[in-house]
Amino acid sequence: MIVVKVGGAEGIDYEAVAEDAASLWREGVRLLLVHGGSALTNRVAEALGHPPRFLTHPGGQVSRLTDPKTLDIFLMVYAGLVNKRLVERLQRRGVNAVGLTGVDGRLLEGRRKTAVKYVEDGKVKIHRGDYTGTAERVNRALLDLLLEAGYLPVITPPAISYEGEAINTDGDQVAALLATTYRAEALVYLSNVPGLLAHYPDEASLVREIPVEKVESPEYLALAQGRMKRKVMGAVAAVQGGVKRVIFADARVENPIRRALAGEGTVVR
Amino acid sequence: MIVVKVGGAEGIDYEAVAEDAASLWREGVRLLLVHGGSALTNRVAEALGHPPRFLTHPGGQVSRLTDPKTLDIFLMVYAGLVNKRLVERLQRRGVNAVGLTGVDGRLLEGRRKTAVKYVEDGKVKIHRGDYTGTAERVNRALLDLLLEAGYLPVITPPAISYEGEAINTDGDQVAALLATTYRAEALVYLSNVPGLLAHYPDEASLVREIPVEKVESPEYLALAQGRMKRKVMGAVAAVQGGVKRVIFADARVENPIRRALAGEGTVVR
C-alpha cells in the first residue's frame, strides 16, 4: 500500500497527480489518496465574508479557528470542491475513485478538542466551542471493502468525533494514521516545495535524507524545529509505527508520485 | 427498499428528516436518501459573485445554467455542505451513513448535454458548453456493497457523464431512477409543501391521490401541466417502472417519512 497526501497549498498540479496516480493504479499498485484544501478554503472564506482566523498554540503550532460557519466552508471546499474534482479527474482517466470524508462511515474517528489554548499579546488564552480534533481510529473495514471491489479511496478531512460531530483535523496526520494502519510501503507528502528545506524557502537547501535513528543528533535536530517540527516528528512516528519510508516531494512536476518513490525529495526511513 | 428524496428548497427540517430516517433504519427498514440543495446553492452563488442563471426550455421546463464555475459551487453546496451535514446528523444518531455523489464510483452515469435549447425574447436559442445531463445508469453493485455492510447511502447530484465529467442532474429524476432500480416499496419526495397542490400555493388544494391509470383523464390531466408536469409524469413513470407508490409529502413536520408512508400527502400508485 502506498499512501499519497496531496497538500492544499497554491501551485499543486492536480492534473499531474491524477495522471500519475491513475497510471500507478492501472499497474496494480494499491493506493490511498488523501488531500488538503487550505489555500482554497482561505480564498472562499474571504469571498464569503468570513475570513480565516488562525490560532498560535503555546507550542508554536498554528491552527485554523473552526467555528460552525468555518466548518461549513471547510466542508464546501475540502469535501465538495477539491474532493469531487479530484475524483472526477481520476474517473476521466478510467480509475473508479470514491471520495470520502472522515465523517462518511466514521472513516476517521477522534476526540473533539472544544477548548483550544492559544497565545495572544504574550498571554495564553482559551478559545472555546472549536470544532477541531485529532483522528485516532480508522474504519479500515470500509476501506478494505472498497479496495477489494476495485475502488480507489480519495480521503479528506474532516474527521468525526466520538459524539458524531464533524471536526477539522490535520490532513498530514490523517495520512500518517492511514499509512501506519496499513503499514504502508511508502507515505508520500506532495506539496509546492521539493521536500524539506533546511533553509526555507531556499530550494537548494533540500534535505535528501533523514535517518530516523539519527533524528535526535545535532545534525538533524535543527530540522525538527519550528515550521518543520510537526512534519519531521510526524514522519518519524510513522516510520516507528511501521511505515517503510516517508517521502516529502514536489507536486509541481510531471509524475510527482513516481519521482517521490524513486527518492526525489526528502526521504525519512 | 424505500427511497427518500429531500428537496433543496427553503424550510426543510433536516433534523426531523434525519431523526425519522434514523429511527426507521434502526427498525431494519432499508433506505436510500437522496437530497437537493438548490436554494442554498443560489445563496452561495450570489455571495460568491456568480449569481445563478436559469434557462427556460422550449417545453417550459427551467434549468440551472451550469458553467464550470457554477458546477464548482454546485459541488461545494450539494456534495460538501448539504451532503456531509446530513451524514453528520445521521451519524450523531448512531446511523453509519456514507455520502456519495454520482461521480463517486460512477454511481450515477448519464449523457452530458453540452448544447441546451432555451427561449429568450420569444426566440429559441442554444447555450453551449453546459455541464448538465440526465442520469441513466446506477452502479447498483456499489450501493449493495455498502447496504450489505450496514451503511446507509446518502446520495446527491452531480452525476458523471460517460466521458467522466461531473454533470448537474435533476435530483428528483435521480431518486426515481434509484427507486426503479430497486423496485422500491415507496419513493417519497419531501419538500416544503404538503404534497401536490391543484392550486399552488393554496395548501387546502392538496391532491390526495393520483391513480396512474387515470392520469390521462380530464380530472387529473390538469395536474400534469405546468410546474407540476415534471413531478407528476416522473411519478407515473416510476410506478410504471415497478415502484409500488410515490408519495409527495411535507418536510416541515415531525416524522415526515413515517407520515408520508402512512399516506399523508399526495399518493401516486
Coordinates of C-alpha atoms in Angstrom, one line a residue:
Chain A
M1 CA 0.0 0.0 0.0
I2 CA 1.1 3.5 -0.8
V3 CA -0.5 6.5 0.8
V4 CA -0.2 9.8 -1.0
K5 CA -1.1 13.1 0.6
V6 CA -1.6 16.0 -1.8
G7 CA -1.2 19.3 0.0
G8 CA -3.6 22.1 -0.1
A9 CA -1.2 24.9 -0.9
E10 CA -1.1 27.0 -4.0
G11 CA 0.7 25.6 -7.0
I12 CA -0.2 22.0 -6.7
D13 CA -0.6 20.4 -10.2
Y14 CA -3.6 18.2 -9.6
E15 CA -3.7 17.0 -13.2
A16 CA -0.2 15.6 -12.9
V17 CA -1.0 14.0 -9.6
A18 CA -4.2 12.4 -11.0
E19 CA -2.3 11.2 -14.1
D20 CA 0.4 9.6 -12.1
A21 CA -1.9 8.1 -9.6
A22 CA -4.1 6.6 -12.4
S23 CA -1.1 5.1 -14.1
L24 CA 0.2 3.5 -10.9
W25 CA -3.3 2.2 -10.1
R26 CA -3.6 0.6 -13.5
E27 CA -0.3 -1.1 -12.9
G28 CA -1.8 -2.7 -9.9
V29 CA -0.3 -0.5 -7.2
R30 CA -2.7 -0.2 -4.2
L31 CA -3.1 3.4 -3.3
L32 CA -4.9 5.7 -0.9
L33 CA -5.1 9.3 -1.8
V34 CA -5.5 12.0 0.9
H35 CA -5.8 15.7 0.1
G36 CA -5.9 19.1 1.7
G37 CA -7.5 22.4 0.6
S38 CA -6.4 25.1 3.0
A39 CA -5.4 27.8 0.5
L40 CA -8.7 27.5 -1.4
T41 CA -10.6 27.4 1.9
N42 CA -9.0 30.7 2.8
R43 CA -10.0 32.2 -0.5
V44 CA -13.6 31.0 -0.3
A45 CA -13.8 32.1 3.3
E46 CA -12.6 35.6 2.3
A47 CA -15.1 35.7 -0.6
L48 CA -18.0 34.7 1.7
G49 CA -17.1 37.4 4.2
H50 CA -16.0 35.0 6.9
P51 CA -12.2 35.4 6.7
P52 CA -10.0 32.8 8.2
R53 CA -8.5 33.2 11.6
F54 CA -5.6 31.2 12.9
L55 CA -4.6 30.5 16.5
T56 CA -0.9 30.1 17.6
H57 CA -0.7 27.5 20.2
P58 CA 1.7 27.7 23.2
G59 CA 3.9 25.1 21.4
G60 CA 4.2 27.3 18.4
Q61 CA 1.9 25.4 16.1
V62 CA -0.8 27.3 14.2
S63 CA -4.3 26.0 13.6
R64 CA -7.4 27.3 11.9
L65 CA -10.1 28.6 14.3
T66 CA -13.0 26.4 13.4
D67 CA -16.4 27.8 14.4
P68 CA -19.6 26.2 12.8
K69 CA -19.5 28.6 9.9
T70 CA -15.8 27.9 9.2
L71 CA -16.6 24.2 9.3
D72 CA -19.4 24.8 6.7
I73 CA -16.8 26.4 4.4
F74 CA -14.3 23.7 5.2
L75 CA -16.8 21.1 4.1
M76 CA -17.7 23.0 1.0
V77 CA -14.1 23.2 -0.2
Y78 CA -12.5 20.0 1.1
A79 CA -15.4 17.6 0.8
G80 CA -17.2 19.3 -2.1
L81 CA -14.9 21.1 -4.5
V82 CA -11.5 19.6 -4.0
N83 CA -12.5 16.0 -3.3
K84 CA -15.0 15.7 -6.1
R85 CA -12.9 17.4 -8.7
L86 CA -10.0 15.0 -7.8
V87 CA -12.4 12.0 -8.1
E88 CA -13.6 13.4 -11.4
R89 CA -10.0 13.7 -12.7
L90 CA -9.4 10.1 -11.8
Q91 CA -12.7 8.9 -13.3
R92 CA -11.8 10.7 -16.5
R93 CA -8.7 8.5 -16.6
G94 CA -10.7 5.3 -16.1
V95 CA -10.0 4.9 -12.4
N96 CA -13.1 4.2 -10.3
A97 CA -12.4 6.5 -7.4
V98 CA -14.7 7.1 -4.5
G99 CA -14.3 10.2 -2.4
L100 CA -14.9 10.0 1.4
T101 CA -14.5 12.3 4.4
G102 CA -13.8 11.0 7.8
V103 CA -17.5 11.6 8.6
D104 CA -18.6 9.1 6.0
G105 CA -18.9 5.6 7.6
R106 CA -17.0 7.1 10.6
L107 CA -13.9 6.6 8.5
L108 CA -11.7 8.7 10.7
E109 CA -12.8 9.0 14.4
G110 CA -11.2 11.1 17.0
R111 CA -11.6 13.3 20.0
R112 CA -13.0 16.8 19.6
K113 CA -11.0 19.5 21.3
T114 CA -13.6 22.1 22.3
A115 CA -11.2 24.3 24.2
V116 CA -8.1 25.4 22.4
K117 CA -5.2 27.2 24.1
Y118 CA -3.6 30.0 22.1
V119 CA -1.2 32.8 22.6
E120 CA -2.1 36.4 22.1
D121 CA -0.2 39.5 23.2
G122 CA 2.2 37.2 25.1
K123 CA -0.7 35.7 27.1
V124 CA -2.1 32.2 27.0
K125 CA -5.9 32.4 26.3
I126 CA -8.5 29.8 25.7
H127 CA -10.8 29.6 22.7
R128 CA -14.0 27.6 23.4
G129 CA -16.5 26.0 21.1
D130 CA -14.0 25.0 18.4
Y131 CA -14.7 22.1 16.0
T132 CA -11.2 20.6 15.8
G133 CA -9.6 17.4 16.9
T134 CA -7.2 14.6 16.1
A135 CA -8.1 11.5 14.2
E136 CA -7.3 8.4 16.3
R137 CA -9.1 5.5 14.7
V138 CA -9.6 4.3 11.1
N139 CA -12.6 2.3 9.9
R140 CA -10.3 0.0 7.9
A141 CA -13.2 -2.3 7.1
L142 CA -14.8 0.3 4.9
L143 CA -11.6 1.0 3.0
D144 CA -10.9 -2.7 2.5
L145 CA -14.5 -3.2 1.3
L146 CA -13.9 -0.5 -1.4
L147 CA -10.3 -1.5 -2.3
E148 CA -11.3 -5.2 -2.7
A149 CA -14.1 -4.2 -5.0
G150 CA -11.7 -2.1 -7.1
Y151 CA -12.4 1.4 -5.9
L152 CA -9.6 3.9 -5.2
P153 CA -10.5 5.8 -2.0
V154 CA -9.9 9.6 -2.1
I155 CA -9.9 10.8 1.5
T156 CA -10.2 14.2 3.1
P157 CA -10.8 15.8 6.5
P158 CA -12.9 16.5 8.4
A159 CA -12.9 13.5 10.8
I160 CA -15.8 12.7 13.1
S161 CA -15.8 13.0 16.9
Y162 CA -16.8 10.0 19.1
E163 CA -20.0 12.0 19.7
G164 CA -20.7 12.3 16.0
E165 CA -19.6 15.8 15.2
A166 CA -17.6 16.8 12.1
I167 CA -14.2 18.0 13.3
N168 CA -11.4 19.8 11.4
T169 CA -8.4 17.6 11.6
D170 CA -4.9 17.8 10.2
G171 CA -4.6 16.1 6.8
D172 CA -0.9 15.2 7.3
Q173 CA -1.7 13.4 10.4
V174 CA -4.6 11.6 8.8
A175 CA -2.3 10.4 6.0
A176 CA 0.2 9.1 8.6
L177 CA -2.6 7.4 10.6
L178 CA -3.8 5.6 7.4
A179 CA -0.2 4.7 6.4
T180 CA 0.5 3.2 9.9
T181 CA -2.9 1.4 9.8
Y182 CA -1.8 -0.4 6.6
R183 CA 2.0 -0.5 7.4
A184 CA 2.4 1.2 4.1
E185 CA 5.4 0.7 1.8
A186 CA 5.6 4.4 1.4
L187 CA 3.9 7.5 2.7
V188 CA 4.3 10.4 0.2
Y189 CA 3.7 14.0 1.1
L190 CA 3.3 16.2 -2.1
S191 CA 3.5 19.9 -1.7
N192 CA 4.7 23.0 -3.6
V193 CA 8.3 22.6 -2.5
P194 CA 10.8 19.9 -3.4
G195 CA 10.9 18.4 0.1
L196 CA 12.0 19.5 3.5
L197 CA 14.3 22.6 3.2
A198 CA 16.9 23.3 5.8
H199 CA 16.7 27.0 5.0
Y200 CA 13.1 27.6 3.8
P201 CA 12.3 28.8 1.1
D202 CA 15.8 28.1 -0.4
E203 CA 15.1 25.1 -2.6
A204 CA 18.9 24.4 -2.8
S205 CA 18.8 23.6 0.9
L206 CA 16.8 20.4 0.3
V207 CA 17.5 17.7 2.9
R208 CA 17.9 14.4 1.0
E209 CA 17.5 12.0 3.8
I210 CA 16.6 11.9 7.5
P211 CA 17.6 8.6 9.2
V212 CA 15.0 8.0 12.0
E213 CA 17.7 6.8 14.4
K214 CA 19.7 10.0 14.0
V215 CA 16.9 12.5 14.2
E216 CA 18.0 13.4 17.7
S217 CA 21.6 14.0 16.7
P218 CA 22.7 17.7 16.4
E219 CA 22.9 17.4 12.6
Y220 CA 19.1 16.7 12.3
L221 CA 17.8 18.2 15.4
A222 CA 17.7 21.7 13.9
L223 CA 15.4 20.3 11.2
A224 CA 12.9 19.1 13.7
Q225 CA 12.3 22.6 15.0
G226 CA 10.0 25.5 14.0
R227 CA 7.8 25.1 11.0
M228 CA 9.2 21.7 10.1
K229 CA 8.9 20.2 13.5
R230 CA 5.4 18.7 13.0
K231 CA 6.3 17.3 9.7
V232 CA 9.6 15.7 10.8
M233 CA 8.2 14.3 14.0
G234 CA 5.1 13.0 12.2
A235 CA 7.3 11.2 9.7
V236 CA 9.5 9.7 12.4
A237 CA 6.4 8.5 14.3
A238 CA 5.0 7.0 11.1
V239 CA 8.3 5.1 10.4
Q240 CA 8.4 3.9 14.0
G241 CA 4.7 2.9 13.6
G242 CA 5.6 0.5 10.7
V243 CA 5.7 2.6 7.6
K244 CA 8.7 1.7 5.5
R245 CA 9.6 5.2 4.4
V246 CA 8.1 8.7 4.3
I247 CA 8.9 11.0 1.3
F248 CA 8.3 14.7 1.1
A249 CA 8.3 15.6 -2.5
D250 CA 7.3 18.1 -5.2
A251 CA 3.7 18.3 -6.6
R252 CA 4.6 20.9 -9.3
V253 CA 6.2 18.4 -11.7
E254 CA 5.2 15.6 -14.0
N255 CA 4.9 12.1 -12.4
P256 CA 5.2 13.5 -8.9
I257 CA 4.4 10.2 -7.2
R258 CA 6.8 8.1 -9.2
R259 CA 9.6 10.7 -8.7
A260 CA 9.0 10.6 -5.0
L261 CA 9.0 6.8 -4.9
A262 CA 12.3 7.0 -6.8
G263 CA 13.7 9.0 -4.0
E264 CA 13.4 12.6 -5.3
G265 CA 12.7 14.7 -2.3
T266 CA 13.3 14.2 1.4
V267 CA 13.3 10.5 2.5
V268 CA 12.7 9.6 6.1
R269 CA 13.4 6.0 6.9
Chain B
M1 CA -36.4 -0.6 -0.1
I2 CA -37.7 2.9 0.5
V3 CA -36.1 5.9 -1.4
V4 CA -36.5 9.3 0.2
K5 CA -35.7 12.5 -1.7
V6 CA -35.3 15.5 0.5
G7 CA -35.8 18.7 -1.5
G8 CA -33.4 21.6 -1.6
A9 CA -36.0 24.4 -1.1
E10 CA -36.1 26.7 1.9
G11 CA -37.9 25.5 5.0
I12 CA -36.9 21.8 5.0
D13 CA -36.5 20.5 8.6
Y14 CA -33.3 18.4 8.1
E15 CA -33.2 17.5 11.8
A16 CA -36.7 15.9 11.6
V17 CA -35.8 14.1 8.4
A18 CA -32.6 12.7 10.0
E19 CA -34.4 11.7 13.2
D20 CA -37.1 9.9 11.2
A21 CA -34.7 8.2 8.8
A22 CA -32.5 7.1 11.7
S23 CA -35.4 5.6 13.6
L24 CA -36.7 3.7 10.5
W25 CA -33.2 2.5 9.8
R26 CA -32.8 1.1 13.3
E27 CA -36.0 -0.8 12.9
G28 CA -34.5 -2.5 9.9
V29 CA -36.1 -0.6 7.1
R30 CA -33.7 -0.4 4.1
L31 CA -33.4 3.2 2.9
L32 CA -31.6 5.3 0.3
L33 CA -31.6 9.0 1.0
V34 CA -31.3 11.5 -1.9
H35 CA -31.1 15.2 -1.4
G36 CA -31.1 18.5 -3.2
G37 CA -29.6 21.9 -2.4
S38 CA -30.8 24.4 -4.9
A39 CA -31.9 27.3 -2.6
L40 CA -28.6 27.2 -0.7
T41 CA -26.7 26.9 -4.0
N42 CA -28.4 30.1 -5.1
R43 CA -27.4 31.9 -2.0
V44 CA -23.8 30.8 -2.1
A45 CA -23.6 31.6 -5.8
E46 CA -24.9 35.2 -5.0
A47 CA -22.4 35.6 -2.2
L48 CA -19.5 34.4 -4.4
G49 CA -20.4 37.0 -7.0
H50 CA -21.5 34.3 -9.6
P51 CA -25.3 34.7 -9.3
P52 CA -27.4 31.8 -10.6
R53 CA -28.9 31.9 -14.1
F54 CA -31.8 29.8 -15.3
L55 CA -32.8 28.7 -18.8
T56 CA -36.4 28.2 -19.8
H57 CA -36.6 25.4 -22.3
P58 CA -39.0 25.3 -25.2
G59 CA -41.1 22.7 -23.3
G60 CA -41.4 25.2 -20.4
Q61 CA -39.0 23.5 -18.0
V62 CA -36.5 25.6 -16.3
S63 CA -32.9 24.5 -15.5
R64 CA -29.8 26.0 -14.0
L65 CA -27.2 27.2 -16.5
T66 CA -24.2 25.2 -15.4
D67 CA -20.8 26.6 -16.5
P68 CA -17.7 25.2 -14.8
K69 CA -17.8 27.8 -12.1
T70 CA -21.4 27.1 -11.4
L71 CA -20.6 23.4 -11.2
D72 CA -17.8 24.2 -8.6
I73 CA -20.4 26.0 -6.5
F74 CA -22.9 23.2 -7.0
L75 CA -20.2 20.7 -5.8
M76 CA -19.5 22.9 -2.8
V77 CA -23.1 23.1 -1.7
Y78 CA -24.5 19.7 -2.7
A79 CA -21.5 17.4 -2.2
G80 CA -19.8 19.4 0.5
L81 CA -22.1 21.2 2.8
V82 CA -25.6 19.6 2.5
N83 CA -24.4 16.0 2.0
K84 CA -21.8 16.0 4.8
R85 CA -24.1 17.8 7.3
L86 CA -26.8 15.3 6.6
V87 CA -24.4 12.4 7.0
E88 CA -23.2 14.0 10.3
R89 CA -26.8 14.3 11.5
L90 CA -27.3 10.6 10.9
Q91 CA -24.0 9.7 12.5
R92 CA -24.9 11.7 15.6
R93 CA -28.0 9.4 15.8
G94 CA -25.9 6.2 15.5
V95 CA -26.6 5.5 11.8
N96 CA -23.5 4.7 9.8
A97 CA -24.2 6.9 6.8
V98 CA -21.9 7.3 3.8
G99 CA -22.3 10.2 1.5
L100 CA -21.9 9.8 -2.3
T101 CA -22.3 11.9 -5.4
G102 CA -22.9 10.3 -8.7
V103 CA -19.3 10.9 -9.6
D104 CA -18.1 8.6 -6.8
G105 CA -17.7 5.1 -8.1
R106 CA -19.6 6.2 -11.2
L107 CA -22.7 5.8 -9.1
L108 CA -24.9 7.7 -11.5
E109 CA -23.9 7.7 -15.1
G110 CA -25.5 9.6 -17.9
R111 CA -25.2 11.6 -21.1
R112 CA -23.9 15.2 -21.0
K113 CA -26.0 17.7 -22.8
T114 CA -23.5 20.2 -24.0
A115 CA -25.9 22.2 -26.1
V116 CA -29.1 23.3 -24.3
K117 CA -32.0 24.9 -26.1
Y118 CA -33.7 27.8 -24.3
V119 CA -36.3 30.5 -25.0
E120 CA -35.4 34.2 -24.8
D121 CA -37.5 37.1 -26.1
G122 CA -39.7 34.6 -27.8
K123 CA -36.8 33.0 -29.8
V124 CA -35.3 29.6 -29.4
K125 CA -31.5 29.9 -28.7
I126 CA -28.8 27.5 -27.9
H127 CA -26.5 27.6 -24.9
R128 CA -23.3 25.7 -25.5
G129 CA -20.7 24.3 -23.0
D130 CA -23.2 23.4 -20.3
Y131 CA -22.4 20.7 -17.8
T132 CA -25.8 19.2 -17.4
G133 CA -27.3 15.9 -18.3
T134 CA -29.6 13.0 -17.3
A135 CA -28.7 10.1 -15.1
E136 CA -29.3 6.9 -17.0
R137 CA -27.4 4.1 -15.2
V138 CA -26.9 3.3 -11.5
N139 CA -23.9 1.4 -10.1
R140 CA -26.1 -0.8 -8.0
A141 CA -23.2 -3.0 -7.1
L142 CA -21.6 -0.2 -5.1
L143 CA -24.9 0.6 -3.2
D144 CA -25.4 -3.1 -2.5
L145 CA -21.8 -3.4 -1.2
L146 CA -22.5 -0.6 1.3
L147 CA -26.0 -1.6 2.2
E148 CA -25.0 -5.2 2.9
A149 CA -22.2 -3.9 5.1
G150 CA -24.7 -1.8 7.1
Y151 CA -24.1 1.6 5.6
L152 CA -26.9 4.0 4.8
P153 CA -26.1 5.7 1.4
V154 CA -26.8 9.5 1.2
I155 CA -26.8 10.4 -2.4
T156 CA -26.6 13.7 -4.2
P157 CA -26.1 15.0 -7.7
P158 CA -24.0 15.6 -9.7
A159 CA -23.9 12.6 -11.9
I160 CA -21.0 11.6 -14.2
S161 CA -21.0 11.6 -17.9
Y162 CA -19.9 8.6 -19.9
E163 CA -16.7 10.6 -20.6
G164 CA -16.1 11.1 -16.9
E165 CA -17.3 14.7 -16.4
A166 CA -19.3 15.8 -13.4
I167 CA -22.8 16.9 -14.7
N168 CA -25.6 18.7 -13.0
T169 CA -28.6 16.4 -13.0
D170 CA -32.1 16.6 -11.6
G171 CA -32.3 15.2 -8.1
D172 CA -36.0 14.1 -8.5
Q173 CA -35.1 12.1 -11.5
V174 CA -32.1 10.5 -9.7
A175 CA -34.4 9.4 -6.9
A176 CA -36.9 7.9 -9.4
L177 CA -34.0 6.1 -11.2
L178 CA -32.8 4.6 -7.9
A179 CA -36.3 3.7 -6.9
T180 CA -37.0 1.9 -10.2
T181 CA -33.6 0.2 -10.0
Y182 CA -34.6 -1.3 -6.6
R183 CA -38.3 -1.6 -7.5
A184 CA -38.8 0.2 -4.2
E185 CA -41.8 -0.2 -1.9
A186 CA -42.1 3.6 -1.8
L187 CA -40.5 6.7 -3.3
V188 CA -41.0 9.6 -1.0
Y189 CA -40.5 13.2 -2.2
L190 CA -40.2 15.6 0.8
S191 CA -40.5 19.3 0.2
N192 CA -41.8 22.5 1.8
V193 CA -45.4 21.9 0.8
P194 CA -47.8 19.2 1.9
G195 CA -47.8 17.4 -1.5
L196 CA -49.0 18.3 -4.9
L197 CA -51.4 21.3 -4.9
A198 CA -54.1 21.7 -7.5
H199 CA -53.9 25.5 -7.0
Y200 CA -50.4 26.3 -5.9
P201 CA -49.6 27.7 -3.3
D202 CA -53.0 27.0 -1.7
E203 CA -52.3 24.1 0.7
A204 CA -56.0 23.4 1.0
S205 CA -55.9 22.3 -2.6
L206 CA -53.8 19.2 -1.8
V207 CA -54.4 16.3 -4.2
R208 CA -54.8 13.2 -2.0
E209 CA -54.3 10.6 -4.7
I210 CA -53.4 10.2 -8.4
P211 CA -54.2 6.8 -9.8
V212 CA -51.7 6.1 -12.6
E213 CA -54.3 4.5 -14.8
K214 CA -56.4 7.7 -14.7
V215 CA -53.7 10.3 -15.1
E216 CA -54.8 10.9 -18.7
S217 CA -58.4 11.5 -17.6
P218 CA -59.7 15.1 -17.6
E219 CA -59.8 15.1 -13.8
Y220 CA -56.1 14.6 -13.5
L221 CA -54.8 15.9 -16.8
A222 CA -54.8 19.5 -15.5
L223 CA -52.4 18.4 -12.7
A224 CA -49.9 17.1 -15.1
Q225 CA -49.4 20.5 -16.6
G226 CA -47.2 23.5 -15.8
R227 CA -45.0 23.4 -12.8
M228 CA -46.3 20.0 -11.7
K229 CA -45.9 18.3 -15.0
R230 CA -42.4 17.0 -14.4
K231 CA -43.2 15.8 -10.9
V232 CA -46.5 14.0 -11.9
M233 CA -45.1 12.4 -15.1
G234 CA -41.9 11.4 -13.2
A235 CA -44.0 9.7 -10.6
V236 CA -46.2 8.0 -13.1
A237 CA -43.1 6.7 -14.9
A238 CA -41.7 5.4 -11.6
V239 CA -44.8 3.5 -10.8
Q240 CA -44.9 2.1 -14.4
G241 CA -41.2 1.2 -13.8
G242 CA -42.1 -1.0 -10.8
V243 CA -42.1 1.3 -7.8
K244 CA -45.2 0.5 -5.7
R245 CA -46.1 4.0 -4.8
V246 CA -44.8 7.5 -5.0
I247 CA -45.6 10.0 -2.2
F248 CA -45.2 13.8 -2.3
A249 CA -45.1 15.0 1.3
D250 CA -44.2 17.7 3.8
A251 CA -40.7 18.0 5.2
R252 CA -41.6 20.8 7.6
V253 CA -43.2 18.4 10.2
E254 CA -42.1 15.8 12.8
N255 CA -41.7 12.3 11.4
P256 CA -42.0 13.4 7.8
I257 CA -41.1 10.0 6.3
R258 CA -43.5 8.0 8.5
R259 CA -46.3 10.4 7.8
A260 CA -45.7 10.1 4.1
L261 CA -45.6 6.3 4.3
A262 CA -48.9 6.5 6.2
G263 CA -50.4 8.3 3.2
E264 CA -50.2 11.9 4.3
G265 CA -49.5 13.9 1.1
T266 CA -50.2 13.0 -2.5
V267 CA -50.0 9.3 -3.3
V268 CA -49.4 8.2 -6.8
R269 CA -50.0 4.5 -7.3

